[in-house]
Amino acid sequence: MAGQQIVLIGLSGVGKSTVGRALAERLGWPFLDTDDLITEAEGSTPAELIDRDGEPGFRKIEERVVADAAKRTPAVIATGGGAFLSASNRAALGQQGFICFLDATPSAIASRLRAGSSGERRPLLGDDPADLDTRLYQLDRERRRFYSHADIWVPVQPFGDDDTSVLTAAVDRILRAWATDASRLIGLPRRLERLSADAPAIGPAAVVDTGRERYPIWVGAGELDRLPDRLEQLDLAGRRVFLISDSEVIDQHGRRAAEALDAGGIAGASYIIPSGEQSKGLQVAREIYAWLAEQRAERRDLVVALGGGVVGDLGGYVAATYLRGMPFIQVPTTVLAMNDAAIGGKVAVDLPDGKNLVGAFYQPRGVVSDVSTLRTLPGRAFAEGFAEVIKHAWILDPELLGELEARPDAYQPHSDVEVLADVTARSARLKALIVSSDPEERGLRAILNYGHTIGHAIEATTGYTEFLHGEAVGIGMMGAARIAHGLGLIDEELVARHGDLLRGFGLPIGSSSIDVERVMGAMLLDKKVEQGQLRFVLLEGVGRPVVRGDVPEDLVRSVVRDLARG
Amino acid sequence: MAGQQIVLIGLSGVGKSTVGRALAERLGWPFLDTDDLITEAEGSTPAELIDRDGEPGFRKIEERVVADAAKRTPAVIATGGGAFLSASNRAALGQQGFICFLDATPSAIASRLRAGSSGERRPLLGDDPADLDTRLYQLDRERRRFYSHADIWVPVQPFGDDDTSVLTAAVDRILRAWATDASRLIGLPRRLERLSADAPAIGPAAVVDTGRERYPIWVGAGELDRLPDRLEQLDLAGRRVFLISDSEVIDQHGRRAAEALDAGGIAGASYIIPSGEQSKGLQVAREIYAWLAEQRAERRDLVVALGGGVVGDLGGYVAATYLRGMPFIQVPTTVLAMNDAAIGGKVAVDLPDGKNLVGAFYQPRGVVSDVSTLRTLPGRAFAEGFAEVIKHAWILDPELLGELEARPDAYQPHSDVEVLADVTARSARLKALIVSSDPEERGLRAILNYGHTIGHAIEATTGYTEFLHGEAVGIGMMGAARIAHGLGLIDEELVARHGDLLRGFGLPIGSSSIDVERVMGAMLLDKKVEQGQLRFVLLEGVGRPVVRGDVPEDLVRSVVRDLARG
């Protein structure tokens, strides 16, 4: 009978009941909602019980109900948002349950709650709808470390108006994962030990869980020194390591990396490419292949990409293709790579005809982001990375956006590492959530291209030398904001906020080097073109991205012309 | 309630009861075995009923029982081997059931039956164990066309002694597929129409079903002319086609291909590489990338590889990597490609350091094998392809082996196309079964390397010019047979049969061009090496391959020395 129980955890409003009922219907199992069970048993709703007994009193009742529910199989069990914070609840649910963390951004959950407001009171969210976002952000911060001990993470981030298909996809994904894993996970002693710990260890900052691959993203100061431990945690200890890095990175961090690997007793070799985008081509890939052949690298060995986006993209591409695929680890050393390039398995090399034209979707086994490596980053490279953080904030996270707008000067190479770790972890989590939903970019993942349609074209037409990638994306976001305004999607004030924020981070918002017609032409060779139609990610508001394929070319041209005024 | 029913079909003894019971236990659903239901209802076993009433009488009873069972949900239903031949049974089971075809070779099923002989009588298999193989081959031929209308194909081919993990993997795979597809498949009107047809259309010769991708392999004369229909069936009509082929193939079949595409109104362009292995490198790949960029190929367009193994491997590799992956179709025009290279998603290019060192596992959307293209194949190229057919026969199919041994001269470029289609379909089916089980070569798929450890090394050390791939594999199989004999696994007679069969097909069994020490060295750079240990696929008998990592180097050297004597 082992394994006939699926448990859903996550914030109030994330969709546990909807997903749980659908799962139960597919499986022919009963559906149990612990909040409903409490209401039945006590004759009062959780909200009423909290009003009456206070939260501690309610939690006691909840523990009793959860303990009973956890004994029932087969069953799909949706828990109240706070139930998983109790060690005894975790231990009870972990006995037979396959535990699924339904994850979405707090602002998405808030929208879902507002849209579906059934008059049902959510006890811990307060009564004032205006506080909803704030309260959800706070709960997310408090609870995520507990939720992160789930067996799988299931992204339920909405995309467009069709919330149903997101929740249906979650049902499919849970069923698939349960079908694959349930018999293996249930009853693993280490898992139970971890679950039932009073204060479970803080897990990785984020997890990418595509339904096929699952890997952690660690973010912190000193992660580079902990590399051997991380390999151990990933079951990759004892493999030969083929480290790929670039000349600048190796000057700055090579010794620490080598010492860490030596201390861990890890054998291997390293290959250093010249730093800069010009290394990211088939020629350098070919040289690395030859080196791997000479080193007699085997399929079970490990590629480690230590560096920025170029090293990660190229190293990942080589790992994806040598011997038809070797395992690899991303160890990003730039803001850009930590927040964007290293997460999500897009690996590629450039062709003379365009950037990233040859590549693969190939997920790393883990991402190890040591924010202390950011200290050596030149100011301009540091700033360009924040373009991607800003992007995540615009499309997904009003709270993060507010913090960035409030203190753009708080983020500098020499800022406190905890500040850098916090912003990196939050931004990485957003990226992980989106790529988990849509690893091969069939839908939702496209929103990560905010600012990239124009940005890529600007890079391409200036030979990838005039602007850093993040700078071009910043200009692209500026352009996207103006296009959205031109279509009447957002007001002038939001456009102005784009400009202010980018300037606050020292990023350009236009440039006289832009050649309008060449940029227009380059956009049409972009991978994002579909059946000859340009597609733009635009905002309808903060945290509300849409993909539009119907932007008039004249509007685009006039916006690019504006950007070219500098 | 739709979709809470899983139906298992396949030959008697393939493992339906074992898999069905395990599925039912995982899901908490009842398990129904239609043979058991018949015994309960009638007080006699199917075997007794057939003895008493003859097969037609029994089938009537079976239809009644199946019709009742098909109404029950949730349920896992295992059907008798012949039940799915009845149109009314198919229609009944298709109403709510997710239909899974458990597939293995007849000889594997025979071994399973012999090993597990519980004294249970299998009504249609006869009482004489000696007839078992023959009878199963006959049933396989009669029934496969009906089974092939299942919703999924589930490979249950045993590997080594551990039959349990094969059946457990089948359970996982069925659950995953059901979780993904059930809600979509159940009740599709066209599916029901197809299932309930009195004589369902003959489907493709084989299906690769990796659990993630599923695609058909069509084999026949005139398939090239039917290409537009095939694209239509694959839902790929209306895409631009980028055809990749080589100079020889295009001379011979280019006009037919172009006429077929034109007749289908398919737009596109073609790129012709020089024929021969030297085209299969990164340089030519780069030229094709540049061409695709110039053509503004998009992610939704289609790559078609028309030709032999070089075109398929290279075209497939380009498709796997351009824009991070475009859909592609294999249209093989050689015996080798139809039986081996085009099936299973191994795509690659060569490096100066070794063959196929850079590549991917990337499945095509379909394989279209027109055996009439084999007419133009030179005798030597025709014969080398049969090395792979012979390989499939040795490792998997005693019946096919017997036919090849009986009449090696029956297979010539100008043989009747039906004869060529039959042998190609059977061999392709064996390959499809194995790669379906293990698409990324983590276990079972390794048996397809029979003859390849030595074969690849011979090719590498003779500069890929002296021997065609199949010729080298033939010599490698000869070597593998001698190694197996040296280890006491097989007797002298089986070694002699290797030599006779290869000679019968005009294939070499040794050569004075072999440089013993260089071949020994080259084997150690092969992808098949694991932790410095050479691995060999060896036979313990016809259809009984094993993978051995413990062959003494001295034995290998002495065998290679024998091969070098010519």
GROMACS .gro file of N, CA and C in nm, chain A residues 394-440:
model
  141
  394TRP      N    1   1.041   4.337  -1.276
  394TRP     CA    2   0.932   4.394  -1.358
  394TRP      C    3   0.828   4.290  -1.394
  395ILE      N    4   0.874   4.175  -1.437
  395ILE     CA    5   0.776   4.078  -1.490
  395ILE      C    6   0.713   3.992  -1.381
  396LEU      N    7   0.777   3.984  -1.263
  396LEU     CA    8   0.730   3.883  -1.167
  396LEU      C    9   0.717   3.928  -1.023
  397ASP      N   10   0.782   4.036  -0.983
  397ASP     CA   11   0.796   4.054  -0.839
  397ASP      C   12   0.790   4.201  -0.798
  398PRO      N   13   0.669   4.252  -0.778
  398PRO     CA   14   0.653   4.392  -0.740
  398PRO      C   15   0.730   4.427  -0.612
  399GLU      N   16   0.739   4.333  -0.519
  399GLU     CA   17   0.809   4.364  -0.395
  399GLU      C   18   0.958   4.389  -0.420
  400LEU      N   19   1.019   4.295  -0.494
  400LEU     CA   20   1.160   4.312  -0.529
  400LEU      C   21   1.180   4.442  -0.607
  401LEU      N   22   1.087   4.472  -0.697
  401LEU     CA   23   1.097   4.595  -0.775
  401LEU      C   24   1.099   4.716  -0.682
  402GLY      N   25   1.009   4.714  -0.585
  402GLY     CA   26   1.003   4.825  -0.490
  402GLY      C   27   1.136   4.843  -0.418
  403GLU      N   28   1.197   4.734  -0.378
  403GLU     CA   29   1.325   4.744  -0.307
  403GLU      C   30   1.436   4.797  -0.396
  404LEU      N   31   1.437   4.749  -0.522
  404LEU     CA   32   1.539   4.797  -0.615
  404LEU      C   33   1.520   4.946  -0.641
  405GLU      N   34   1.394   4.987  -0.657
  405GLU     CA   35   1.368   5.129  -0.685
  405GLU      C   36   1.402   5.216  -0.565
  406ALA      N   37   1.379   5.161  -0.446
  406ALA     CA   38   1.403   5.240  -0.326
  406ALA      C   39   1.553   5.266  -0.303
  407ARG      N   40   1.637   5.167  -0.333
  407ARG     CA   41   1.779   5.184  -0.301
  407ARG      C   42   1.869   5.124  -0.408
  408PRO      N   43   1.867   5.178  -0.529
  408PRO     CA   44   1.952   5.120  -0.634
  408PRO      C   45   2.100   5.121  -0.596
  409ASP      N   46   2.140   5.215  -0.510
  409ASP     CA   47   2.281   5.225  -0.475
  409ASP      C   48   2.322   5.122  -0.369
  410ALA      N   49   2.226   5.043  -0.321
  410ALA     CA   50   2.259   4.943  -0.217
  410ALA      C   51   2.334   4.824  -0.274
  411TYR      N   52   2.333   4.813  -0.408
  411TYR     CA   53   2.391   4.694  -0.471
  411TYR      C   54   2.518   4.732  -0.546
  412GLN      N   55   2.630   4.701  -0.484
  412GLN     CA   56   2.760   4.735  -0.540
  412GLN      C   57   2.851   4.614  -0.521
  413PRO      N   58   2.960   4.607  -0.600
  413PRO     CA   59   3.049   4.490  -0.582
  413PRO      C   60   3.092   4.474  -0.436
  414HIS      N   61   3.103   4.585  -0.363
  414HIS     CA   62   3.150   4.571  -0.226
  414HIS      C   63   3.040   4.579  -0.122
  415SER      N   64   2.917   4.565  -0.167
  415SER     CA   65   2.807   4.559  -0.069
  415SER      C   66   2.827   4.437   0.020
  416ASP      N   67   2.760   4.443   0.133
  416ASP     CA   68   2.763   4.329   0.224
  416ASP      C   69   2.722   4.201   0.149
  417VAL      N   70   2.796   4.093   0.171
  417VAL     CA   71   2.765   3.970   0.096
  417VAL      C   72   2.625   3.918   0.126
  418GLU      N   73   2.575   3.947   0.244
  418GLU     CA   74   2.440   3.899   0.275
  418GLU      C   75   2.336   3.970   0.189
  419VAL      N   76   2.359   4.100   0.166
  419VAL     CA   77   2.269   4.176   0.079
  419VAL      C   78   2.273   4.117  -0.062
  420LEU      N   79   2.394   4.091  -0.109
  420LEU     CA   80   2.408   4.035  -0.244
  420LEU      C   81   2.348   3.894  -0.251
  421ALA      N   82   2.371   3.817  -0.146
  421ALA     CA   83   2.317   3.681  -0.145
  421ALA      C   84   2.164   3.684  -0.146
  422ASP      N   85   2.107   3.778  -0.070
  422ASP     CA   86   1.961   3.784  -0.062
  422ASP      C   87   1.899   3.820  -0.197
  423VAL      N   88   1.951   3.923  -0.261
  423VAL     CA   89   1.891   3.965  -0.388
  423VAL      C   90   1.916   3.859  -0.496
  424THR      N   91   2.032   3.796  -0.492
  424THR     CA   92   2.064   3.692  -0.591
  424THR      C   93   1.973   3.571  -0.571
  425ALA      N   94   1.954   3.532  -0.446
  425ALA     CA   95   1.869   3.416  -0.418
  425ALA      C   96   1.726   3.443  -0.466
  426ARG      N   97   1.677   3.563  -0.439
  426ARG     CA   98   1.539   3.593  -0.477
  426ARG      C   99   1.521   3.595  -0.628
  427SER      N  100   1.619   3.655  -0.695
  427SER     CA  101   1.611   3.664  -0.840
  427SER      C  102   1.628   3.525  -0.903
  428ALA      N  103   1.722   3.447  -0.849
  428ALA     CA  104   1.744   3.312  -0.901
  428ALA      C  105   1.619   3.226  -0.883
  429ARG      N  106   1.550   3.249  -0.772
  429ARG     CA  107   1.427   3.173  -0.743
  429ARG      C  108   1.319   3.203  -0.848
  430LEU      N  109   1.311   3.329  -0.888
  430LEU     CA  110   1.214   3.366  -0.991
  430LEU      C  111   1.247   3.297  -1.123
  431LYS      N  112   1.374   3.302  -1.158
  431LYS     CA  113   1.415   3.237  -1.283
  431LYS      C  114   1.387   3.087  -1.275
  432ALA      N  115   1.421   3.026  -1.160
  432ALA     CA  116   1.402   2.882  -1.144
  432ALA      C  117   1.255   2.845  -1.155
  433LEU      N  118   1.169   2.928  -1.100
  433LEU     CA  119   1.026   2.901  -1.105
  433LEU      C  120   0.977   2.898  -1.250
  434ILE      N  121   1.024   2.994  -1.328
  434ILE     CA  122   0.976   3.004  -1.466
  434ILE      C  123   1.032   2.891  -1.553
  435VAL      N  124   1.161   2.864  -1.541
  435VAL     CA  125   1.215   2.758  -1.626
  435VAL      C  126   1.165   2.621  -1.581
  436SER      N  127   1.130   2.608  -1.455
  436SER     CA  128   1.071   2.482  -1.411
  436SER      C  129   0.936   2.460  -1.477
  437SER      N  130   0.861   2.567  -1.493
  437SER     CA  131   0.730   2.558  -1.556
  437SER      C  132   0.741   2.518  -1.701
  438ASP      N  133   0.847   2.564  -1.766
  438ASP     CA  134   0.849   2.559  -1.911
  438ASP      C  135   0.993   2.549  -1.959
  439PRO      N  136   1.057   2.435  -1.933
  439PRO     CA  137   1.201   2.426  -1.960
  439PRO      C  138   1.238   2.448  -2.107
  440GLU      N  139   1.151   2.412  -2.201
  440GLU     CA  140   1.190   2.425  -2.341
  440GLU      C  141   1.122   2.542  -2.412
   0.00000   0.00000   0.00000
